[in-house]
């Protein structure tokens, strides 16, 4: 799972807590990437962060639904 963020983003902070809990529960790992480190990512996602990708496909943005994320990671 990939988690795109930006420093100082309160939605990212909230999402991180949920992602960490779901990943710990399922024994999954995630990679966190700041879009501020890459101009292409900044253009691609802009203000639609946090963004989560599961299996290379965009899963969610702005808010993370833990039940939906759990299903995607388990499936």
mmCIF file with all atom_site columns, N, CA and C in Angstrom:
data_model
loop_
_atom_site.group_PDB
_atom_site.id
_atom_site.type_symbol
_atom_site.label_atom_id
_atom_site.label_alt_id
_atom_site.label_comp_id
_atom_site.label_asym_id
_atom_site.label_entity_id
_atom_site.label_seq_id
_atom_site.pdbx_PDB_ins_code
_atom_site.Cartn_x
_atom_site.Cartn_y
_atom_site.Cartn_z
_atom_site.occupancy
_atom_site.B_iso_or_equiv
_atom_site.pdbx_formal_charge
_atom_site.auth_seq_id
_atom_site.auth_comp_id
_atom_site.auth_asym_id
_atom_site.auth_atom_id
_atom_site.pdbx_PDB_model_num
ATOM 1   N N  . UNK A 1 1  ? 0.847   -1.171 0.000   1.00 0.00 ? 1  UNK A N  1
ATOM 2   C CA . UNK A 1 1  ? 0.000   0.000  0.000   1.00 0.00 ? 1  UNK A CA 1
ATOM 3   C C  . UNK A 1 1  ? 0.889   1.229  0.000   1.00 0.00 ? 1  UNK A C  1
ATOM 4   N N  . UNK A 1 2  ? 0.450   2.247  -0.725  1.00 0.00 ? 2  UNK A N  1
ATOM 5   C CA . UNK A 1 2  ? 1.173   3.513  -0.787  1.00 0.00 ? 2  UNK A CA 1
ATOM 6   C C  . UNK A 1 2  ? 0.261   4.622  -0.272  1.00 0.00 ? 2  UNK A C  1
ATOM 7   N N  . UNK A 1 3  ? 0.847   5.484  0.537   1.00 0.00 ? 3  UNK A N  1
ATOM 8   C CA . UNK A 1 3  ? 0.128   6.560  1.201   1.00 0.00 ? 3  UNK A CA 1
ATOM 9   C C  . UNK A 1 3  ? 0.829   7.872  0.834   1.00 0.00 ? 3  UNK A C  1
ATOM 10  N N  . UNK A 1 4  ? 0.174   8.689  -0.004  1.00 0.00 ? 4  UNK A N  1
ATOM 11  C CA . UNK A 1 4  ? 0.736   9.972  -0.421  1.00 0.00 ? 4  UNK A CA 1
ATOM 12  C C  . UNK A 1 4  ? 0.252   11.056 0.523   1.00 0.00 ? 4  UNK A C  1
ATOM 13  N N  . UNK A 1 5  ? 1.199   11.853 1.014   1.00 0.00 ? 5  UNK A N  1
ATOM 14  C CA . UNK A 1 5  ? 0.908   12.848 2.041   1.00 0.00 ? 5  UNK A CA 1
ATOM 15  C C  . UNK A 1 5  ? 1.610   14.163 1.722   1.00 0.00 ? 5  UNK A C  1
ATOM 16  N N  . UNK A 1 6  ? 1.447   15.076 2.659   1.00 0.00 ? 6  UNK A N  1
ATOM 17  C CA . UNK A 1 6  ? 2.163   16.361 2.624   1.00 0.00 ? 6  UNK A CA 1
ATOM 18  C C  . UNK A 1 6  ? 2.344   16.792 4.079   1.00 0.00 ? 6  UNK A C  1
ATOM 19  N N  . UNK A 1 7  ? 3.521   17.306 4.430   1.00 0.00 ? 7  UNK A N  1
ATOM 20  C CA . UNK A 1 7  ? 3.744   17.786 5.798   1.00 0.00 ? 7  UNK A CA 1
ATOM 21  C C  . UNK A 1 7  ? 2.729   18.870 6.168   1.00 0.00 ? 7  UNK A C  1
ATOM 22  N N  . UNK A 1 8  ? 2.262   18.818 7.409   1.00 0.00 ? 8  UNK A N  1
ATOM 23  C CA . UNK A 1 8  ? 1.334   19.824 7.905   1.00 0.00 ? 8  UNK A CA 1
ATOM 24  C C  . UNK A 1 8  ? -0.113  19.591 7.513   1.00 0.00 ? 8  UNK A C  1
ATOM 25  N N  . UNK A 1 9  ? -0.400  18.468 6.895   1.00 0.00 ? 9  UNK A N  1
ATOM 26  C CA . UNK A 1 9  ? -1.760  18.146 6.452   1.00 0.00 ? 9  UNK A CA 1
ATOM 27  C C  . UNK A 1 9  ? -2.501  17.415 7.583   1.00 0.00 ? 9  UNK A C  1
ATOM 28  N N  . UNK A 1 10 ? -3.521  18.050 8.145   1.00 0.00 ? 10 UNK A N  1
ATOM 29  C CA . UNK A 1 10 ? -4.244  17.423 9.257   1.00 0.00 ? 10 UNK A CA 1
ATOM 30  C C  . UNK A 1 10 ? -5.011  16.177 8.806   1.00 0.00 ? 10 UNK A C  1
ATOM 31  N N  . UNK A 1 11 ? -5.519  16.174 7.570   1.00 0.00 ? 11 UNK A N  1
ATOM 32  C CA . UNK A 1 11 ? -6.199  14.974 7.074   1.00 0.00 ? 11 UNK A CA 1
ATOM 33  C C  . UNK A 1 11 ? -5.208  13.817 6.929   1.00 0.00 ? 11 UNK A C  1
ATOM 34  N N  . UNK A 1 12 ? -3.974  14.137 6.532   1.00 0.00 ? 12 UNK A N  1
ATOM 35  C CA . UNK A 1 12 ? -2.934  13.111 6.423   1.00 0.00 ? 12 UNK A CA 1
ATOM 36  C C  . UNK A 1 12 ? -2.619  12.525 7.797   1.00 0.00 ? 12 UNK A C  1
ATOM 37  N N  . UNK A 1 13 ? -2.554  13.386 8.801   1.00 0.00 ? 13 UNK A N  1
ATOM 38  C CA . UNK A 1 13 ? -2.277  12.920 10.165  1.00 0.00 ? 13 UNK A CA 1
ATOM 39  C C  . UNK A 1 13 ? -3.375  11.973 10.644  1.00 0.00 ? 13 UNK A C  1
ATOM 40  N N  . UNK A 1 14 ? -4.631  12.331 10.372  1.00 0.00 ? 14 UNK A N  1
ATOM 41  C CA . UNK A 1 14 ? -5.755  11.470 10.755  1.00 0.00 ? 14 UNK A CA 1
ATOM 42  C C  . UNK A 1 14 ? -5.724  10.149 9.991   1.00 0.00 ? 14 UNK A C  1
ATOM 43  N N  . UNK A 1 15 ? -5.444  10.227 8.704   1.00 0.00 ? 15 UNK A N  1
ATOM 44  C CA . UNK A 1 15 ? -5.398  9.021  7.873   1.00 0.00 ? 15 UNK A CA 1
ATOM 45  C C  . UNK A 1 15 ? -4.266  8.096  8.315   1.00 0.00 ? 15 UNK A C  1
ATOM 46  N N  . UNK A 1 16 ? -3.114  8.662  8.667   1.00 0.00 ? 16 UNK A N  1
ATOM 47  C CA . UNK A 1 16 ? -1.962  7.866  9.088   1.00 0.00 ? 16 UNK A CA 1
ATOM 48  C C  . UNK A 1 16 ? -2.321  6.980  10.285  1.00 0.00 ? 16 UNK A C  1
ATOM 49  N N  . UNK A 1 17 ? -3.043  7.526  11.242  1.00 0.00 ? 17 UNK A N  1
ATOM 50  C CA . UNK A 1 17 ? -3.442  6.764  12.427  1.00 0.00 ? 17 UNK A CA 1
ATOM 51  C C  . UNK A 1 17 ? -4.296  5.567  12.015  1.00 0.00 ? 17 UNK A C  1
ATOM 52  N N  . UNK A 1 18 ? -5.263  5.796  11.138  1.00 0.00 ? 18 UNK A N  1
ATOM 53  C CA . UNK A 1 18 ? -6.135  4.712  10.674  1.00 0.00 ? 18 UNK A CA 1
ATOM 54  C C  . UNK A 1 18 ? -5.365  3.680  9.853   1.00 0.00 ? 18 UNK A C  1
ATOM 55  N N  . UNK A 1 19 ? -4.512  4.151  8.958   1.00 0.00 ? 19 UNK A N  1
ATOM 56  C CA . UNK A 1 19 ? -3.729  3.246  8.112   1.00 0.00 ? 19 UNK A CA 1
ATOM 57  C C  . UNK A 1 19 ? -2.800  2.387  8.959   1.00 0.00 ? 19 UNK A C  1
ATOM 58  N N  . UNK A 1 20 ? -2.126  3.014  9.918   1.00 0.00 ? 20 UNK A N  1
ATOM 59  C CA . UNK A 1 20 ? -1.231  2.247  10.794  1.00 0.00 ? 20 UNK A CA 1
ATOM 60  C C  . UNK A 1 20 ? -1.999  1.167  11.550  1.00 0.00 ? 20 UNK A C  1
ATOM 61  N N  . UNK A 1 21 ? -3.177  1.489  12.039  1.00 0.00 ? 21 UNK A N  1
ATOM 62  C CA . UNK A 1 21 ? -3.976  0.523  12.802  1.00 0.00 ? 21 UNK A CA 1
ATOM 63  C C  . UNK A 1 21 ? -4.435  -0.632 11.913  1.00 0.00 ? 21 UNK A C  1
ATOM 64  N N  . UNK A 1 22 ? -4.953  -0.327 10.725  1.00 0.00 ? 22 UNK A N  1
ATOM 65  C CA . UNK A 1 22 ? -5.438  -1.376 9.822   1.00 0.00 ? 22 UNK A CA 1
ATOM 66  C C  . UNK A 1 22 ? -4.281  -2.246 9.354   1.00 0.00 ? 22 UNK A C  1
ATOM 67  N N  . UNK A 1 23 ? -3.166  -1.638 8.994   1.00 0.00 ? 23 UNK A N  1
ATOM 68  C CA . UNK A 1 23 ? -2.009  -2.411 8.532   1.00 0.00 ? 23 UNK A CA 1
ATOM 69  C C  . UNK A 1 23 ? -1.458  -3.295 9.647   1.00 0.00 ? 23 UNK A C  1
ATOM 70  N N  . UNK A 1 24 ? -1.404  -2.785 10.861  1.00 0.00 ? 24 UNK A N  1
ATOM 71  C CA . UNK A 1 24 ? -0.932  -3.588 11.994  1.00 0.00 ? 24 UNK A CA 1
ATOM 72  C C  . UNK A 1 24 ? -1.861  -4.769 12.237  1.00 0.00 ? 24 UNK A C  1
ATOM 73  N N  . UNK A 1 25 ? -3.140  -4.521 12.156  1.00 0.00 ? 25 UNK A N  1
ATOM 74  C CA . UNK A 1 25 ? -4.142  -5.574 12.366  1.00 0.00 ? 25 UNK A CA 1
ATOM 75  C C  . UNK A 1 25 ? -4.004  -6.695 11.339  1.00 0.00 ? 25 UNK A C  1
ATOM 76  N N  . UNK A 1 26 ? -3.720  -6.323 10.083  1.00 0.00 ? 26 UNK A N  1
ATOM 77  C CA . UNK A 1 26 ? -3.663  -7.298 8.997   1.00 0.00 ? 26 UNK A CA 1
ATOM 78  C C  . UNK A 1 26 ? -2.253  -7.786 8.683   1.00 0.00 ? 26 UNK A C  1
ATOM 79  N N  . UNK A 1 27 ? -1.256  -7.257 9.382   1.00 0.00 ? 27 UNK A N  1
ATOM 80  C CA . UNK A 1 27 ? 0.122   -7.637 9.099   1.00 0.00 ? 27 UNK A CA 1
ATOM 81  C C  . UNK A 1 27 ? 0.618   -7.099 7.769   1.00 0.00 ? 27 UNK A C  1
ATOM 82  N N  . UNK A 1 28 ? 0.050   -5.985 7.339   1.00 0.00 ? 28 UNK A N  1
ATOM 83  C CA . UNK A 1 28 ? 0.426   -5.348 6.073   1.00 0.00 ? 28 UNK A CA 1
ATOM 84  C C  . UNK A 1 28 ? 1.403   -4.209 6.343   1.00 0.00 ? 28 UNK A C  1
ATOM 85  N N  . UNK A 1 29 ? 2.101   -3.811 5.310   1.00 0.00 ? 29 UNK A N  1
ATOM 86  C CA . UNK A 1 29 ? 3.002   -2.674 5.396   1.00 0.00 ? 29 UNK A CA 1
ATOM 87  C C  . UNK A 1 29 ? 2.535   -1.602 4.426   1.00 0.00 ? 29 UNK A C  1
ATOM 88  N N  . UNK A 1 30 ? 2.977   -0.382 4.676   1.00 0.00 ? 30 UNK A N  1
ATOM 89  C CA . UNK A 1 30 ? 2.674   0.702  3.753   1.00 0.00 ? 30 UNK A CA 1
ATOM 90  C C  . UNK A 1 30 ? 3.909   1.578  3.603   1.00 0.00 ? 30 UNK A C  1
ATOM 91  N N  . UNK A 1 31 ? 3.951   2.296  2.493   1.00 0.00 ? 31 UNK A N  1
ATOM 92  C CA . UNK A 1 31 ? 5.015   3.243  2.216   1.00 0.00 ? 31 UNK A CA 1
ATOM 93  C C  . UNK A 1 31 ? 4.382   4.620  2.189   1.00 0.00 ? 31 UNK A C  1
ATOM 94  N N  . UNK A 1 32 ? 4.981   5.549  2.906   1.00 0.00 ? 32 UNK A N  1
ATOM 95  C CA . UNK A 1 32 ? 4.481   6.923  2.928   1.00 0.00 ? 32 UNK A CA 1
ATOM 96  C C  . UNK A 1 32 ? 5.388   7.799  2.067   1.00 0.00 ? 32 UNK A C  1
ATOM 97  N N  . UNK A 1 33 ? 4.777   8.540  1.153   1.00 0.00 ? 33 UNK A N  1
ATOM 98  C CA . UNK A 1 33 ? 5.528   9.392  0.237   1.00 0.00 ? 33 UNK A CA 1
ATOM 99  C C  . UNK A 1 33 ? 4.954   10.804 0.306   1.00 0.00 ? 33 UNK A C  1
ATOM 100 N N  . UNK A 1 34 ? 5.842   11.770 0.537   1.00 0.00 ? 34 UNK A N  1
ATOM 101 C CA . UNK A 1 34 ? 5.421   13.171 0.539   1.00 0.00 ? 34 UNK A CA 1
ATOM 102 C C  . UNK A 1 34 ? 5.351   13.676 -0.896  1.00 0.00 ? 34 UNK A C  1
ATOM 103 N N  . UNK A 1 35 ? 4.216   14.239 -1.281  1.00 0.00 ? 35 UNK A N  1
ATOM 104 C CA . UNK A 1 35 ? 4.102   14.770 -2.633  1.00 0.00 ? 35 UNK A CA 1
ATOM 105 C C  . UNK A 1 35 ? 4.953   16.029 -2.792  1.00 0.00 ? 35 UNK A C  1
ATOM 106 N N  . UNK A 1 36 ? 5.323   16.671 -1.694  1.00 0.00 ? 36 UNK A N  1
ATOM 107 C CA . UNK A 1 36 ? 6.129   17.881 -1.768  1.00 0.00 ? 36 UNK A CA 1
ATOM 108 C C  . UNK A 1 36 ? 7.545   17.596 -2.254  1.00 0.00 ? 36 UNK A C  1
ATOM 109 N N  . UNK A 1 37 ? 7.955   16.334 -2.242  1.00 0.00 ? 37 UNK A N  1
ATOM 110 C CA . UNK A 1 37 ? 9.293   15.958 -2.696  1.00 0.00 ? 37 UNK A CA 1
ATOM 111 C C  . UNK A 1 37 ? 9.358   15.707 -4.198  1.00 0.00 ? 37 UNK A C  1
ATOM 112 N N  . UNK A 1 38 ? 8.218   15.809 -4.888  1.00 0.00 ? 38 UNK A N  1
ATOM 113 C CA . UNK A 1 38 ? 8.176   15.461 -6.305  1.00 0.00 ? 38 UNK A CA 1
ATOM 114 C C  . UNK A 1 38 ? 7.176   16.364 -7.034  1.00 0.00 ? 38 UNK A C  1
ATOM 115 N N  . UNK A 1 39 ? 7.664   17.249 -7.913  1.00 0.00 ? 39 UNK A N  1
ATOM 116 C CA . UNK A 1 39 ? 6.757   18.161 -8.632  1.00 0.00 ? 39 UNK A CA 1
ATOM 117 C C  . UNK A 1 39 ? 5.675   17.433 -9.432  1.00 0.00 ? 39 UNK A C  1
ATOM 118 N N  . UNK A 1 40 ? 5.988   16.266 -9.980  1.00 0.00 ? 40 UNK A N  1
ATOM 119 C CA . UNK A 1 40 ? 4.980   15.508 -10.735 1.00 0.00 ? 40 UNK A CA 1
ATOM 120 C C  . UNK A 1 40 ? 3.844   15.055 -9.818  1.00 0.00 ? 40 UNK A C  1
ATOM 121 N N  . UNK A 1 41 ? 4.189   14.604 -8.619  1.00 0.00 ? 41 UNK A N  1
ATOM 122 C CA . UNK A 1 41 ? 3.152   14.201 -7.656  1.00 0.00 ? 41 UNK A CA 1
ATOM 123 C C  . UNK A 1 41 ? 2.341   15.398 -7.196  1.00 0.00 ? 41 UNK A C  1
ATOM 124 N N  . UNK A 1 42 ? 2.996   16.540 -7.033  1.00 0.00 ? 42 UNK A N  1
ATOM 125 C CA . UNK A 1 42 ? 2.271   17.762 -6.656  1.00 0.00 ? 42 UNK A CA 1
ATOM 126 C C  . UNK A 1 42 ? 1.231   18.112 -7.711  1.00 0.00 ? 42 UNK A C  1
ATOM 127 N N  . UNK A 1 43 ? 1.623   18.032 -8.972  1.00 0.00 ? 43 UNK A N  1
ATOM 128 C CA . UNK A 1 43 ? 0.672   18.334 -10.060 1.00 0.00 ? 43 UNK A CA 1
ATOM 129 C C  . UNK A 1 43 ? -0.442  17.284 -10.121 1.00 0.00 ? 43 UNK A C  1
ATOM 130 N N  . UNK A 1 44 ? -0.070  16.040 -9.927  1.00 0.00 ? 44 UNK A N  1
ATOM 131 C CA . UNK A 1 44 ? -1.045  14.947 -10.048 1.00 0.00 ? 44 UNK A CA 1
ATOM 132 C C  . UNK A 1 44 ? -2.106  14.988 -8.955  1.00 0.00 ? 44 UNK A C  1
ATOM 133 N N  . UNK A 1 45 ? -1.677  15.207 -7.711  1.00 0.00 ? 45 UNK A N  1
ATOM 134 C CA . UNK A 1 45 ? -2.609  15.114 -6.581  1.00 0.00 ? 45 UNK A CA 1
ATOM 135 C C  . UNK A 1 45 ? -3.045  16.469 -6.032  1.00 0.00 ? 45 UNK A C  1
ATOM 136 N N  . UNK A 1 46 ? -2.230  17.500 -6.182  1.00 0.00 ? 46 UNK A N  1
ATOM 137 C CA . UNK A 1 46 ? -2.595  18.828 -5.705  1.00 0.00 ? 46 UNK A CA 1
ATOM 138 C C  . UNK A 1 46 ? -3.094  18.818 -4.279  1.00 0.00 ? 46 UNK A C  1
ATOM 139 N N  . UNK A 1 47 ? -4.340  19.224 -4.103  1.00 0.00 ? 47 UNK A N  1
ATOM 140 C CA . UNK A 1 47 ? -4.935  19.282 -2.765  1.00 0.00 ? 47 UNK A CA 1
ATOM 141 C C  . UNK A 1 47 ? -5.745  18.033 -2.435  1.00 0.00 ? 47 UNK A C  1
ATOM 142 N N  . UNK A 1 48 ? -5.720  17.033 -3.297  1.00 0.00 ? 48 UNK A N  1
ATOM 143 C CA . UNK A 1 48 ? -6.474  15.802 -3.045  1.00 0.00 ? 48 UNK A CA 1
ATOM 144 C C  . UNK A 1 48 ? -5.638  14.812 -2.237  1.00 0.00 ? 48 UNK A C  1
ATOM 145 N N  . UNK A 1 49 ? -5.143  15.283 -1.113  1.00 0.00 ? 49 UNK A N  1
ATOM 146 C CA . UNK A 1 49 ? -4.360  14.412 -0.253  1.00 0.00 ? 49 UNK A CA 1
ATOM 147 C C  . UNK A 1 49 ? -5.033  14.344 1.100   1.00 0.00 ? 49 UNK A C  1
ATOM 148 N N  . UNK A 1 50 ? -4.855  13.318 1.846   1.00 0.00 ? 50 UNK A N  1
ATOM 149 C CA . UNK A 1 50 ? -4.037  12.158 1.544   1.00 0.00 ? 50 UNK A CA 1
ATOM 150 C C  . UNK A 1 50 ? -4.669  11.302 0.435   1.00 0.00 ? 50 UNK A C  1
ATOM 151 N N  . UNK A 1 51 ? -3.816  10.567 -0.240  1.00 0.00 ? 51 UNK A N  1
ATOM 152 C CA . UNK A 1 51 ? -4.247  9.640  -1.278  1.00 0.00 ? 51 UNK A CA 1
ATOM 153 C C  . UNK A 1 51 ? -3.671  8.276  -0.944  1.00 0.00 ? 51 UNK A C  1
ATOM 154 N N  . UNK A 1 52 ? -4.508  7.258  -1.041  1.00 0.00 ? 52 UNK A N  1
ATOM 155 C CA . UNK A 1 52 ? -4.026  5.894  -0.811  1.00 0.00 ? 52 UNK A CA 1
ATOM 156 C C  . UNK A 1 52 ? -4.144  5.086  -2.098  1.00 0.00 ? 52 UNK A C  1
ATOM 157 N N  . UNK A 1 53 ? -3.160  4.238  -2.307  1.00 0.00 ? 53 UNK A N  1
ATOM 158 C CA . UNK A 1 53 ? -3.142  3.305  -3.434  1.00 0.00 ? 53 UNK A CA 1
ATOM 159 C C  . UNK A 1 53 ? -3.004  1.895  -2.873  1.00 0.00 ? 53 UNK A C  1
ATOM 160 N N  . UNK A 1 54 ? -3.801  0.991  -3.365  1.00 0.00 ? 54 UNK A N  1
ATOM 161 C CA . UNK A 1 54 ? -3.729  -0.428 -3.000  1.00 0.00 ? 54 UNK A CA 1
ATOM 162 C C  . UNK A 1 54 ? -3.519  -1.202 -4.288  1.00 0.00 ? 54 UNK A C  1
ATOM 163 N N  . UNK A 1 55 ? -2.486  -2.018 -4.298  1.00 0.00 ? 55 UNK A N  1
ATOM 164 C CA . UNK A 1 55 ? -2.152  -2.817 -5.492  1.00 0.00 ? 55 UNK A CA 1
ATOM 165 C C  . UNK A 1 55 ? -2.001  -1.953 -6.733  1.00 0.00 ? 55 UNK A C  1
ATOM 166 N N  . UNK A 1 56 ? -1.390  -0.775 -6.565  1.00 0.00 ? 56 UNK A N  1
ATOM 167 C CA . UNK A 1 56 ? -1.107  0.089  -7.700  1.00 0.00 ? 56 UNK A CA 1
ATOM 168 C C  . UNK A 1 56 ? -2.262  0.913  -8.217  1.00 0.00 ? 56 UNK A C  1
ATOM 169 N N  . UNK A 1 57 ? -3.426  0.784  -7.593  1.00 0.00 ? 57 UNK A N  1
ATOM 170 C CA . UNK A 1 57 ? -4.604  1.539  -8.028  1.00 0.00 ? 57 UNK A CA 1
ATOM 171 C C  . UNK A 1 57 ? -5.054  2.501  -6.930  1.00 0.00 ? 57 UNK A C  1
ATOM 172 N N  . UNK A 1 58 ? -5.508  3.683  -7.351  1.00 0.00 ? 58 UNK A N  1
ATOM 173 C CA . UNK A 1 58 ? -5.972  4.650  -6.362  1.00 0.00 ? 58 UNK A CA 1
ATOM 174 C C  . UNK A 1 58 ? -7.167  4.079  -5.617  1.00 0.00 ? 58 UNK A C  1
ATOM 175 N N  . UNK A 1 59 ? -7.104  4.185  -4.308  1.00 0.00 ? 59 UNK A N  1
ATOM 176 C CA . UNK A 1 59 ? -8.135  3.615  -3.452  1.00 0.00 ? 59 UNK A CA 1
ATOM 177 C C  . UNK A 1 59 ? -9.030  4.716  -2.871  1.00 0.00 ? 59 UNK A C  1
ATOM 178 N N  . UNK A 1 60 ? -8.422  5.692  -2.224  1.00 0.00 ? 60 UNK A N  1
ATOM 179 C CA . UNK A 1 60 ? -9.164  6.774  -1.567  1.00 0.00 ? 60 UNK A CA 1
ATOM 180 C C  . UNK A 1 60 ? -8.376  8.075  -1.644  1.00 0.00 ? 60 UNK A C  1
ATOM 181 N N  . UNK A 1 61 ? -9.062  9.178  -1.406  1.00 0.00 ? 61 UNK A N  1
ATOM 182 C CA . UNK A 1 61 ? -8.387  10.448 -1.160  1.00 0.00 ? 61 UNK A CA 1
ATOM 183 C C  . UNK A 1 61 ? -9.221  11.242 -0.158  1.00 0.00 ? 61 UNK A C  1
ATOM 184 N N  . UNK A 1 62 ? -8.565  12.183 0.498   1.00 0.00 ? 62 UNK A N  1
ATOM 185 C CA . UNK A 1 62 ? -9.077  13.020 1.578   1.00 0.00 ? 62 UNK A CA 1
ATOM 186 C C  . UNK A 1 62 ? -9.369  12.253 2.853   1.00 0.00 ? 62 UNK A C  1
ATOM 187 N N  . UNK A 1 63 ? -10.215 11.282 2.812   1.00 0.00 ? 63 UNK A N  1
ATOM 188 C CA . UNK A 1 63 ? -10.573 10.520 4.022   1.00 0.00 ? 63 UNK A CA 1
ATOM 189 C C  . UNK A 1 63 ? -10.307 9.040  3.790   1.00 0.00 ? 63 UNK A C  1
ATOM 190 N N  . UNK A 1 64 ? -9.918  8.361  4.859   1.00 0.00 ? 64 UNK A N  1
ATOM 191 C CA . UNK A 1 64 ? -9.701  6.916  4.790   1.00 0.00 ? 64 UNK A CA 1
ATOM 192 C C  . UNK A 1 64 ? -10.810 6.229  5.568   1.00 0.00 ? 64 UNK A C  1
ATOM 193 N N  . UNK A 1 65 ? -11.503 5.335  4.916   1.00 0.00 ? 65 UNK A N  1
ATOM 194 C CA . UNK A 1 65 ? -12.532 4.524  5.552   1.00 0.00 ? 65 UNK A CA 1
ATOM 195 C C  . UNK A 1 65 ? -11.861 3.221  5.980   1.00 0.00 ? 65 UNK A C  1
ATOM 196 N N  . UNK A 1 66 ? -11.680 3.004  7.292   1.00 0.00 ? 66 UNK A N  1
ATOM 197 C CA . UNK A 1 66 ? -10.941 1.825  7.737   1.00 0.00 ? 66 UNK A CA 1
ATOM 198 C C  . UNK A 1 66 ? -11.563 0.502  7.293   1.00 0.00 ? 66 UNK A C  1
ATOM 199 N N  . UNK A 1 67 ? -12.882 0.398  7.279   1.00 0.00 ? 67 UNK A N  1
ATOM 200 C CA . UNK A 1 67 ? -13.525 -0.852 6.855   1.00 0.00 ? 67 UNK A CA 1
ATOM 201 C C  . UNK A 1 67 ? -13.272 -1.106 5.373   1.00 0.00 ? 67 UNK A C  1
ATOM 202 N N  . UNK A 1 68 ? -13.354 -0.076 4.574   1.00 0.00 ? 68 UNK A N  1
ATOM 203 C CA . UNK A 1 68 ? -13.105 -0.205 3.130   1.00 0.00 ? 68 UNK A CA 1
ATOM 204 C C  . UNK A 1 68 ? -11.641 -0.563 2.865   1.00 0.00 ? 68 UNK A C  1
ATOM 205 N N  . UNK A 1 69 ? -10.744 0.072  3.598   1.00 0.00 ? 69 UNK A N  1
ATOM 206 C CA . UNK A 1 69 ? -9.314  -0.208 3.452   1.00 0.00 ? 69 UNK A CA 1
ATOM 207 C C  . UNK A 1 69 ? -9.015  -1.638 3.877   1.00 0.00 ? 69 UNK A C  1
ATOM 208 N N  . UNK A 1 70 ? -9.604  -2.061 4.962   1.00 0.00 ? 70 UNK A N  1
ATOM 209 C CA . UNK A 1 70 ? -9.423  -3.446 5.449   1.00 0.00 ? 70 UNK A CA 1
ATOM 210 C C  . UNK A 1 70 ? -9.836  -4.455 4.389   1.00 0.00 ? 70 UNK A C  1
ATOM 211 N N  . UNK A 1 71 ? -10.994 -4.221 3.769   1.00 0.00 ? 71 UNK A N  1
ATOM 212 C CA . UNK A 1 71 ? -11.477 -5.122 2.713   1.00 0.00 ? 71 UNK A CA 1
ATOM 213 C C  . UNK A 1 71 ? -10.524 -5.145 1.525   1.00 0.00 ? 71 UNK A C  1
ATOM 214 N N  . UNK A 1 72 ? -10.042 -3.978 1.136   1.00 0.00 ? 72 UNK A N  1
ATOM 215 C CA . UNK A 1 72 ? -9.135  -3.904 -0.026  1.00 0.00 ? 72 UNK A CA 1
ATOM 216 C C  . UNK A 1 72 ? -7.816  -4.624 0.247   1.00 0.00 ? 72 UNK A C  1
ATOM 217 N N  . UNK A 1 73 ? -7.296  -4.460 1.450   1.00 0.00 ? 73 UNK A N  1
ATOM 218 C CA . UNK A 1 73 ? -6.021  -5.107 1.784   1.00 0.00 ? 73 UNK A CA 1
ATOM 219 C C  . UNK A 1 73 ? -6.171  -6.597 2.001   1.00 0.00 ? 73 UNK A C  1
ATOM 220 N N  . UNK A 1 74 ? -7.316  -7.009 2.482   1.00 0.00 ? 74 UNK A N  1
ATOM 221 C CA . UNK A 1 74 ? -7.545  -8.447 2.732   1.00 0.00 ? 74 UNK A CA 1
ATOM 222 C C  . UNK A 1 74 ? -7.888  -9.194 1.452   1.00 0.00 ? 74 UNK A C  1
ATOM 223 N N  . UNK A 1 75 ? -8.416  -8.475 0.463   1.00 0.00 ? 75 UNK A N  1
ATOM 224 C CA . UNK A 1 75 ? -8.890  -9.098 -0.756  1.00 0.00 ? 75 UNK A CA 1
ATOM 225 C C  . UNK A 1 75 ? -7.802  -9.298 -1.723  1.00 0.00 ? 75 UNK A C  1
#
